[in-house]
XYZ file of N, CA and C in Angstrom:
411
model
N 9.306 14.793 -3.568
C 8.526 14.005 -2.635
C 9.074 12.582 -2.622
N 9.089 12.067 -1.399
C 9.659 10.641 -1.680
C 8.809 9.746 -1.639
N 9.009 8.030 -1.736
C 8.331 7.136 -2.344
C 7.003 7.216 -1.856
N 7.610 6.904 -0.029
C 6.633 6.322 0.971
C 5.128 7.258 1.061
N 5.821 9.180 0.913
C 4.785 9.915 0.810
C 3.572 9.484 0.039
N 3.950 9.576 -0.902
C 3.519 9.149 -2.800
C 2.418 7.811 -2.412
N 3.031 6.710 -2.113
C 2.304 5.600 -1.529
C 1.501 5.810 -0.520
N 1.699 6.675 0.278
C 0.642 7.067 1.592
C -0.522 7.431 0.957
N -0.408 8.924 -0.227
C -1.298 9.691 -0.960
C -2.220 8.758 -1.432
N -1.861 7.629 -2.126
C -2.506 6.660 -3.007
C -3.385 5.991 -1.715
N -2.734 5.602 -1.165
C -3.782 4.747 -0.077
C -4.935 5.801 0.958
N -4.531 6.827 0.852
C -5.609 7.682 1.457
C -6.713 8.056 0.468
N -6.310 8.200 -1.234
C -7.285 8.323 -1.900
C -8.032 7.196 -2.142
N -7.585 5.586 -2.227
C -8.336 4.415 -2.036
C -9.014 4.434 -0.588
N -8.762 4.828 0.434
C -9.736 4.469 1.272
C -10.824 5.978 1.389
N -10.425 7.178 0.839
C -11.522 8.276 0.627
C -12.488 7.370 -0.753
N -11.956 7.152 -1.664
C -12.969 6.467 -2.683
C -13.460 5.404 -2.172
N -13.327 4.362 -1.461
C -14.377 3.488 -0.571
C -15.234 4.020 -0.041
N -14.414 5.045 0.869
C -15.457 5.360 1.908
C -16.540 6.277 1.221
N -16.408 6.996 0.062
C -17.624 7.963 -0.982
C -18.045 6.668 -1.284
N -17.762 5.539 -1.974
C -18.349 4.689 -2.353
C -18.245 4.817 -4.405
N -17.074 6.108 -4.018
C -16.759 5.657 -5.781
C -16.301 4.692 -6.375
N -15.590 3.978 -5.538
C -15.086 2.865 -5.848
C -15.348 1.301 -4.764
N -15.742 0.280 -5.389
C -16.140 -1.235 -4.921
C -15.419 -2.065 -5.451
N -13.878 -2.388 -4.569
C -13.230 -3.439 -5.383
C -14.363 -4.822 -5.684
N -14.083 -5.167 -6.526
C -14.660 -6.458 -6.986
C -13.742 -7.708 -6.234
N -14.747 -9.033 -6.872
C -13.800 -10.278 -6.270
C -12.599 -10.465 -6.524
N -12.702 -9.949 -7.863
C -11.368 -10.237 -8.682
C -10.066 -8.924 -8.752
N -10.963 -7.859 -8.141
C -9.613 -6.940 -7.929
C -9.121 -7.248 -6.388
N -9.950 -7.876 -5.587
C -9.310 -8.367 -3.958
C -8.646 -9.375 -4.240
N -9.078 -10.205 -5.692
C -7.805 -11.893 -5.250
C -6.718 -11.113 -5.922
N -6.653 -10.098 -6.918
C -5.469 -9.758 -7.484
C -4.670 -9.074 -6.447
N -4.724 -8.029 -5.589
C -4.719 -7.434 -4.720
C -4.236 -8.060 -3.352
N -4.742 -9.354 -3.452
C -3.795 -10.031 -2.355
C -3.131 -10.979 -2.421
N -2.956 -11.663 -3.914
C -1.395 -11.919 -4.541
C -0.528 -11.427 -4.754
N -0.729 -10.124 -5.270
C 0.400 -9.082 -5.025
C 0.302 -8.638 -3.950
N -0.090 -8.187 -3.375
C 0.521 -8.237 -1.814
C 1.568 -9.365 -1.665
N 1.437 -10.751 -1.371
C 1.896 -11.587 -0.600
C 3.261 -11.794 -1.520
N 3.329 -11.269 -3.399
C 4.381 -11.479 -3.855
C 5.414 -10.551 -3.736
N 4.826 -9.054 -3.154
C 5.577 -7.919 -2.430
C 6.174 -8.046 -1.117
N 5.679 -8.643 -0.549
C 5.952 -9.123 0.992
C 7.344 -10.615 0.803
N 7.402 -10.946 -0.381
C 8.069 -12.041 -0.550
C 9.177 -11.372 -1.620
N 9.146 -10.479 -2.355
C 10.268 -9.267 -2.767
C 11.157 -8.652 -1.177
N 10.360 -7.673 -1.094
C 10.857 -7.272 0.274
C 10.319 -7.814 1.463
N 11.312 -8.270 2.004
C 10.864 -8.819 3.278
C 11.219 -8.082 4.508
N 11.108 -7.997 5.731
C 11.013 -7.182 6.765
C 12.247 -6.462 6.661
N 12.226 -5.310 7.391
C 13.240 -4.091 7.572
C 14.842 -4.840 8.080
N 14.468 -5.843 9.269
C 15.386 -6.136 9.936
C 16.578 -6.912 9.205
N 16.115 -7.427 8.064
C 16.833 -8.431 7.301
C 17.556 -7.909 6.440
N 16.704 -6.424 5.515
C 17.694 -5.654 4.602
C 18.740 -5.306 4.870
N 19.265 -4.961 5.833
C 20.682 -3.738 6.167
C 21.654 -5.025 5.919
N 20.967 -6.171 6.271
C 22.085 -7.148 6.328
C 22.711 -7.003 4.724
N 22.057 -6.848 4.333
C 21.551 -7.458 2.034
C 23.106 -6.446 1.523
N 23.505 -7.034 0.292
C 24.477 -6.011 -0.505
C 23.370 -5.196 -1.026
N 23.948 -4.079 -1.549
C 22.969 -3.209 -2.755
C 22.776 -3.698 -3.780
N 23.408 -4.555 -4.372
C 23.202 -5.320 -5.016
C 22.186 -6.010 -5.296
N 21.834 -6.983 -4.026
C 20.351 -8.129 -3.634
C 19.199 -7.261 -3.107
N 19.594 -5.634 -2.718
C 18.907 -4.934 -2.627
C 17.863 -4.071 -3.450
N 18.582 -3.844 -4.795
C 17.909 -3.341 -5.561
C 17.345 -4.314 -6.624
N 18.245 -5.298 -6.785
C 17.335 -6.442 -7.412
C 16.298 -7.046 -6.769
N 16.198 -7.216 -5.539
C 14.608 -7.649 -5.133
C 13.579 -5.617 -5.319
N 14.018 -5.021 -5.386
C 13.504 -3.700 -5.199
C 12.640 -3.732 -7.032
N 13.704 -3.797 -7.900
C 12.882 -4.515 -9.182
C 12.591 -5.652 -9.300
N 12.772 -6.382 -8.454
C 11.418 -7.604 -8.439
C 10.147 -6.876 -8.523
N 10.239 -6.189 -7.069
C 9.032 -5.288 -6.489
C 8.266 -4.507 -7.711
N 9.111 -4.067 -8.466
C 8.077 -3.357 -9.539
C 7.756 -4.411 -10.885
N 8.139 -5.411 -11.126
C 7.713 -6.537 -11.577
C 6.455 -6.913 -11.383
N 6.652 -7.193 -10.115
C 5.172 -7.366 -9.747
C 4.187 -7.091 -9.430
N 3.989 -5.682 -9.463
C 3.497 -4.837 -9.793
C 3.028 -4.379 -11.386
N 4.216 -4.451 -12.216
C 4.003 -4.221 -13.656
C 2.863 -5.483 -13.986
N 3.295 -6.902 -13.841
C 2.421 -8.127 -14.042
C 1.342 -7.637 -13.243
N 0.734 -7.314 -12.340
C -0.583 -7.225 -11.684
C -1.642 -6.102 -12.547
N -0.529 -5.061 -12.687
C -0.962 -4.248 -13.527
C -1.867 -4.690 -14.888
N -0.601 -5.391 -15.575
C -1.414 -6.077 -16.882
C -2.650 -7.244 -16.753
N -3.227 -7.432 -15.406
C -4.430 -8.262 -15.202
C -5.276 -7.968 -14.539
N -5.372 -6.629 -14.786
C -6.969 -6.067 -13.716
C -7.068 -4.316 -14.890
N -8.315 -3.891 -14.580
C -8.941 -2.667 -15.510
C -9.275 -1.868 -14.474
N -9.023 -0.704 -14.756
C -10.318 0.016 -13.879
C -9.249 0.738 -12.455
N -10.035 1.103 -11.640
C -9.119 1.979 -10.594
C -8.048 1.086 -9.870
N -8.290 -0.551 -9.651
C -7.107 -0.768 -8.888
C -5.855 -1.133 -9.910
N -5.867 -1.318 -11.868
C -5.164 -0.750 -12.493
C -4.182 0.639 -12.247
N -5.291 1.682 -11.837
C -4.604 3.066 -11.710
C -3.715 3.338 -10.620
N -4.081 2.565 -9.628
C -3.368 2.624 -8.345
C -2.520 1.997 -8.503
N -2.432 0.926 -9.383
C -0.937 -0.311 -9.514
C -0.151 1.021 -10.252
N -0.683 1.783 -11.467
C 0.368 2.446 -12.148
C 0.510 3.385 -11.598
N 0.236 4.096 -10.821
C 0.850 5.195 -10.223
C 1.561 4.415 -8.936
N 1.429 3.559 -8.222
C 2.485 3.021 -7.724
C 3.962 2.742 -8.060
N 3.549 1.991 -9.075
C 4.684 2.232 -10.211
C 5.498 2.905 -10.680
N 5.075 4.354 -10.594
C 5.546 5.158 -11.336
C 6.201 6.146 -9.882
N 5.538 5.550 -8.830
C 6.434 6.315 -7.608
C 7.696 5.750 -7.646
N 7.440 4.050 -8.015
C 8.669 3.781 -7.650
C 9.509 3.046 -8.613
N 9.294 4.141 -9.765
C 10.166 4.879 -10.826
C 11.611 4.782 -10.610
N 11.928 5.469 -9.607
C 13.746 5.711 -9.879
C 14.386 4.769 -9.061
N 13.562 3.987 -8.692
C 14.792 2.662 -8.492
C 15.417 1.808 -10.191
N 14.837 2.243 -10.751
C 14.856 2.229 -12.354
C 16.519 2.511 -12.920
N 16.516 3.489 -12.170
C 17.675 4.683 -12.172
C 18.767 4.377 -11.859
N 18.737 3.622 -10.681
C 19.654 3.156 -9.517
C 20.604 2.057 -10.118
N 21.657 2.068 -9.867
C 22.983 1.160 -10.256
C 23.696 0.429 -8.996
N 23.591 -0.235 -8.476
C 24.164 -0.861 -7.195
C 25.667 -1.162 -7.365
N 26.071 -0.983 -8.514
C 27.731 -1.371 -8.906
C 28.477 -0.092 -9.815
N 29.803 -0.114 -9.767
C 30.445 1.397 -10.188
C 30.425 1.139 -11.419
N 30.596 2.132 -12.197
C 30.511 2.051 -13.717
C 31.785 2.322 -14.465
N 32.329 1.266 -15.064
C 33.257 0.866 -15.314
C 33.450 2.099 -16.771
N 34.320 2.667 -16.792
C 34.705 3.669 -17.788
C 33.752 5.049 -17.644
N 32.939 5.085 -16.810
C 32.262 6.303 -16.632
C 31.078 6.487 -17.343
N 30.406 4.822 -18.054
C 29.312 4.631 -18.802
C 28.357 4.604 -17.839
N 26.985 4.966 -18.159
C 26.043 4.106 -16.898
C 24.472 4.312 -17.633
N 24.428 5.178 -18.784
C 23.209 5.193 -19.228
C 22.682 6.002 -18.357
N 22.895 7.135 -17.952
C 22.429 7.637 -16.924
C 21.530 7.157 -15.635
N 22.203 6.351 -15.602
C 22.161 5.276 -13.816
C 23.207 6.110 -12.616
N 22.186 6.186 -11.502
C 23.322 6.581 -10.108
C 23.226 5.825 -9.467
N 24.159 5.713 -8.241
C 24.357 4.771 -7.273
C 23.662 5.618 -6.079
N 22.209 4.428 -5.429
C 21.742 5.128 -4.495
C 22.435 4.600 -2.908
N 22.023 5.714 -2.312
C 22.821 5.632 -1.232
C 21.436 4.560 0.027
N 22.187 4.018 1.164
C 21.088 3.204 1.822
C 19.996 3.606 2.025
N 19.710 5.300 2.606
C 18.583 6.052 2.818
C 17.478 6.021 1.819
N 18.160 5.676 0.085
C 17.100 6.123 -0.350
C 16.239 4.329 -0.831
N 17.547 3.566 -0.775
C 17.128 2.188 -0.396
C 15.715 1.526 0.460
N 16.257 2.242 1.986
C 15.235 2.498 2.953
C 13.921 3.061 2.445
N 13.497 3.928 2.016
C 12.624 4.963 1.578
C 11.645 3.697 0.666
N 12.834 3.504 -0.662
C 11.706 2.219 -1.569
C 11.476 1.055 -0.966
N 12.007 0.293 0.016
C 11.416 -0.603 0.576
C 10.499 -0.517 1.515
N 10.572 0.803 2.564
C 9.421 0.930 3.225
C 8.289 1.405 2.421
N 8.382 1.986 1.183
C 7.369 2.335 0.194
C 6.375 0.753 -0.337
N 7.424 0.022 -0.744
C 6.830 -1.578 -0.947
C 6.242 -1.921 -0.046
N 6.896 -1.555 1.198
C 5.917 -2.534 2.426
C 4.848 -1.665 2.566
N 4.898 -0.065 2.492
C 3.603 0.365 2.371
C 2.120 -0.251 1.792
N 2.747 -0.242 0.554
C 1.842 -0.765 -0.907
C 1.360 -1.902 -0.351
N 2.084 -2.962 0.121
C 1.721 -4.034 0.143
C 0.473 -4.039 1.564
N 0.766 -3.356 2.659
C -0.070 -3.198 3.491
C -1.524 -2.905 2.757
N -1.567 -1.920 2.173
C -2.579 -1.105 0.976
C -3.260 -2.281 0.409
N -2.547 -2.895 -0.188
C -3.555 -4.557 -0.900
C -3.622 -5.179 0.146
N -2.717 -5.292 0.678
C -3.479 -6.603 1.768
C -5.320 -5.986 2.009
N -5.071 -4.783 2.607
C -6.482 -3.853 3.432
C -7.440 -4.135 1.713
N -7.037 -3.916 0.731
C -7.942 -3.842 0.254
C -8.565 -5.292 0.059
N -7.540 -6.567 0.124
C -8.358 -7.683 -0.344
C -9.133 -8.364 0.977
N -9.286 -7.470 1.793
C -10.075 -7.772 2.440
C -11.706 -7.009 2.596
């Protein structure tokens, strides 16, 4: 399954748990929720600008993206915690990803992803980030 799916799933089960009413973000999971947003939106920035990017500036803002995420993570409890870590954990194998060749055939088991799957984790980020924005409101 790829990222964006994964991120869709999550945001359909946050807005089914609103709408049951299992879940009531608080004040403090909406201000967290829409700092990360705005620090995801400032990782990846619009579609039109990436293709320009090396893979390089690509996957390093891509682990920005889960940075900030990991930090948001460590300052909130409770379900919008769970949703930061399974976000997270969708977007896992950019983890993986090596933007440069590996010199002697070392890499720690790192691959080089190709643009498509580039595409995939950044529209996954901009997903997410849509997702907090909606929720800190």
């Amino acid at each position: 399954m790829d990222m964006r799916t994964i991120i869709k799933g999550l945001a359909d089960e946050a807005e089914r748990q609103q709408r049951d009413k299992a879940w009531e973000p608080t004040e403090a999971d909406r201000a967290l929720a829409a700092r990360t947003a705005a620090d995801l939106g400032a990782a990846v920035g619009p579609a039109e600008l990436r293709q320009e990017l090396s893979a390089v500036e690509r996957l390093e803002d891509l682990r920005e993206a889960l940075a900030v995420i990991a930090i948001a993570t460590s300052r909130v409890h409770g379900p919008l915690a769970w949703l930061l870590a399974a976000a997270s954990t969708a977007l896992s194998p950019v983890l993986h990803w090596r933007a440069m060749a590996a010199e002697h055939g070392f890499a720690f088991g790192t691959i080089e992803a190709g643009p498509a799957q580039y595409d995939d984790a950044e529209e996954a980020v901009r997903d997410l980030r849509n997702l907090l924005t909606t929720l800190a409101t």
